[in-house]
Short mmCIF file of C-alpha atoms in Angstrom, two decimals:
data_model
loop_
_atom_site.label_atom_id
_atom_site.label_comp_id
_atom_site.label_asym_id
_atom_site.label_seq_id
_atom_site.Cartn_x
_atom_site.Cartn_y
_atom_site.Cartn_z
CA MET E 131 69.48 177.50 224.18
CA ILE E 132 71.96 180.18 222.97
CA ILE E 133 75.03 179.54 220.63
CA THR E 134 78.00 181.71 220.61
CA PHE E 135 79.69 182.02 217.14
CA LYS E 136 82.79 183.99 216.43
CA LYS E 137 82.21 186.16 213.42
CA LEU E 138 85.20 187.33 211.28
CA PHE E 139 85.33 191.14 211.02
CA PRO E 140 88.13 193.10 209.33
CA PRO E 141 90.29 194.92 211.96
CA PRO E 142 89.95 198.67 212.33
CA HIS E 143 93.44 199.19 210.89
CA PRO E 144 94.60 197.78 207.52
CA THR E 145 96.61 194.58 208.27
CA PRO E 146 96.23 191.13 206.73
CA ASN E 147 95.05 189.65 210.08
CA PHE E 148 91.38 189.52 211.23
CA CYS E 149 89.75 190.18 214.40
CA PHE E 150 87.28 187.80 215.90
CA GLN E 151 84.11 189.06 217.78
CA SER E 152 81.78 186.77 219.72
CA GLN E 153 78.15 186.99 219.10
CA SER E 154 75.51 184.84 220.52
CA VAL E 155 72.92 183.42 218.27
CA PRO E 156 70.06 181.01 219.40
CA VAL E 157 69.59 177.83 217.36
CA PRO E 158 66.27 175.95 217.82
CA GLY E 159 66.37 172.14 218.16
CA GLU E 160 70.03 171.66 218.90
CA SER E 161 71.71 170.61 222.20
CA GLU E 162 74.45 172.96 223.59
CA THR E 163 76.97 170.32 223.39
CA VAL E 164 76.41 169.78 219.64
CA VAL E 165 76.48 173.32 218.87
CA ALA E 166 79.74 173.69 220.99
CA ALA E 167 81.26 170.88 219.12
CA LYS E 168 80.24 172.32 215.87
CA ALA E 169 81.58 175.77 216.79
CA THR E 170 84.83 174.15 218.12
CA ASP E 171 85.30 172.35 214.74
CA VAL E 172 84.39 175.61 212.95
CA GLU E 173 87.02 177.44 215.03
CA GLY E 174 89.52 174.73 214.28
CA ARG E 175 89.07 174.72 210.66
CA LEU E 176 89.27 178.63 210.60
CA SER E 177 92.46 178.38 212.70
CA ALA E 178 93.97 176.05 210.20
CA LEU E 179 92.98 178.12 207.27
CA LEU E 180 94.37 181.26 208.90
CA GLN E 181 97.67 179.32 209.34
CA GLU E 182 97.70 178.09 205.90
CA THR E 183 96.98 181.59 204.62
CA LYS E 184 99.96 182.92 206.69
CA GLU E 185 102.27 180.03 205.36
CA LEU E 186 101.05 180.91 201.67
CA LYS E 187 101.80 184.48 202.14
CA ASN E 188 105.30 183.77 203.50
CA GLU E 189 105.88 181.53 200.57
CA ILE E 190 104.49 184.21 198.14
CA LYS E 191 107.03 186.78 199.71
CA ALA E 192 110.05 184.26 199.42
CA LEU E 193 109.01 183.41 195.74
CA SER E 194 108.68 187.14 194.96
CA GLU E 195 112.17 187.85 196.41
CA GLU E 196 113.61 184.92 194.53
CA ARG E 197 111.82 186.25 191.45
CA THR E 198 113.32 189.69 192.03
CA ALA E 199 116.94 188.18 192.45
CA ILE E 200 116.53 186.09 189.28
CA LYS E 201 115.41 189.11 187.25
CA GLU E 202 118.36 191.14 188.47
CA GLN E 203 120.65 188.21 187.54
CA LEU E 204 118.95 188.01 184.07
CA ASP E 205 119.38 191.89 183.60
CA SER E 206 123.05 191.50 184.41
CA SER E 207 123.47 188.70 182.12
CA ASN E 208 121.72 190.55 179.36
CA SER E 209 124.11 193.43 179.86
CA THR E 210 127.13 191.20 179.87
CA ILE E 211 125.75 189.67 176.70
CA VAL E 212 125.53 193.23 175.00
CA ILE E 213 129.03 194.13 176.01
CA LEU E 214 130.49 190.88 174.87
CA GLN E 215 128.70 191.21 171.55
CA ASN E 216 130.24 194.76 170.99
CA GLU E 217 133.58 193.42 171.92
CA LYS E 218 133.25 190.64 169.42
CA ASN E 219 132.03 193.04 166.78
CA GLN E 220 134.97 195.30 167.31
CA LEU E 221 137.48 192.25 167.15
CA GLU E 222 135.79 191.05 163.86
CA VAL E 223 136.38 194.66 162.54
CA ASN E 224 139.91 194.59 163.75
CA ILE E 225 140.52 191.12 162.15
CA THR E 226 138.99 192.34 158.93
CA ASP E 227 141.29 195.39 159.01
CA SER E 228 144.40 193.38 159.74
CA LYS E 229 143.60 190.91 156.90
CA LYS E 230 143.29 193.83 154.51
CA GLU E 231 146.47 195.31 155.85
CA GLN E 232 148.16 192.03 155.40
CA ASP E 233 146.87 191.70 151.81
CA ASP E 234 148.23 195.23 151.02
CA LEU E 235 151.54 194.33 152.58
CA LEU E 236 151.74 191.16 150.42
CA VAL E 237 151.00 193.14 147.42
CA LEU E 238 153.52 195.62 148.21
CA LEU E 239 156.19 192.84 148.85
CA ALA E 240 155.40 191.20 145.66
CA ASP E 241 155.75 194.65 143.92
CA GLN E 242 159.26 195.07 145.61
CA ASP E 243 160.32 191.70 144.58
CA GLN E 244 159.20 192.64 140.95
CA LYS E 245 161.20 195.91 141.23
CA ILE E 246 164.26 193.96 142.53
CA LEU E 247 164.07 191.55 139.70
CA SER E 248 163.68 194.35 137.12
CA LEU E 249 166.54 196.16 138.53
CA LYS E 250 168.78 193.10 138.35
CA HIS E 251 167.83 192.62 134.80
CA LYS E 252 168.76 196.44 134.12
CA LEU E 253 172.12 195.79 135.76
CA LYS E 254 172.82 192.73 133.67
CA GLU E 255 171.91 194.74 130.55
CA LEU E 256 174.15 197.51 131.56
CA GLY E 257 176.98 195.08 131.99
CA HIS E 258 177.24 194.88 135.70
CA PRO E 259 179.01 191.96 137.04
CA ASP E 260 177.04 189.07 138.20
CA GLU E 261 178.89 188.99 141.43
CA GLU E 262 176.42 191.41 143.06
CA GLU E 263 173.74 189.02 142.08
CA ASP E 264 175.66 186.14 143.63
CA GLU E 265 176.24 188.15 146.85
CA LEU E 266 172.53 188.77 147.01
CA GLU E 267 171.72 185.17 146.50
CA SER E 268 174.28 184.40 149.07
CA ILE E 269 172.60 186.86 151.54
CA ASP E 270 169.32 185.32 150.87
CA GLN E 271 170.72 181.71 151.30
CA ASP E 272 172.23 182.89 154.74
CA ASP E 273 168.79 184.32 155.72
CA GLU E 274 166.97 181.03 154.82
CA ASP E 275 169.72 179.08 156.85
CA ASP E 276 169.17 181.36 159.85
CA GLU E 277 165.42 180.75 159.60
CA ASP E 278 165.99 176.93 159.39
CA GLU E 279 168.28 177.05 162.50
CA VAL E 280 165.64 179.22 164.43
CA ASP E 281 162.87 176.58 163.28
CA ASN E 282 165.21 173.65 164.56
CA ASN E 283 165.92 175.29 167.79
CA GLN E 284 162.21 176.08 168.47
CA GLY E 285 161.43 172.42 167.60
CA ASP E 286 163.89 171.38 170.45
CA ASN E 287 161.98 173.31 173.05
#
């Protein structure tokens, strides 16, 4: 009795597939049908394993491509985060500078008001008529009335 088995040999060129070569090996005490059934069973399992290996390699390739795409997306997101963080920092600096400038302007405005009051008192001491003061107050009052009208008109919109 002679049994033919297919042995797995690597191919002559580097590929993930394998070549089969048949080789006859005698097995004492087994009938040819039992040996043929076992050989068919082994060939079936081998074929199933090769198919599963092929499917797993395809899945690995797909997952690798997905991983690469996700990594590129992560790198892009990290770059965007850095850009936005820099913009945020610049805006915070601008806000700080604007607040300082606003505080400086408020100080200058307060100083200006003090100078105006000081000059008004000097005018009174020098005997200047109060009419100019009344005119100035009238102008201030007109400005306040104009602001009230603007506020009321904006409230209507």
